[in-house]
Amino acid sequence: MTLFGWRIVRIWGRSMEPMLRPDSFALFRPTRRVRQGDIVLVDHAEFGLIVKQVDRIAGGHFRLTGLSPLSTTTDRMGPVPADRVLGRHVLTLSRPSTT
């Protein structure tokens, strides 16, 4: 869902655990100012919409990583052009635990 350029994304996979759990919702703010360590929403050429952490920035490209060992490797994702970054993570809404 997009609202005034901001995006709300439902998290499906486990690649960003423990920070972002499956079935939580994350809010992303559009920005051109992305720094190493930021969590970003990316329109990846091969994987579609993904949420990852910026590992390195070099020559207008980002190297991305997941927080979990279950994530696709940085090498597999390859360098991502800056214009594929749709926003920076601002807020996470999680469902209360039922345990």
C-alpha angles and dihedrals in degrees: 000000000000125000119178089336093308115117131214112202130186111225112229109169135054099237094106099044134164092027097044117028127197113272093025121119123231128200118216126194118209111244143152091208105088122161135193109278095029119131108232142185110230134188095218117199093227106023101037118217110007136166116220143149120257106245099175139357119211133158097346092311132105129218109212133201138184123232095228129065085236090070124104109262123262089241092053092052092047125195114328120211114240092240090065091065108099100183151332123257114258108162142004125211114197131185114247115262114257094207 
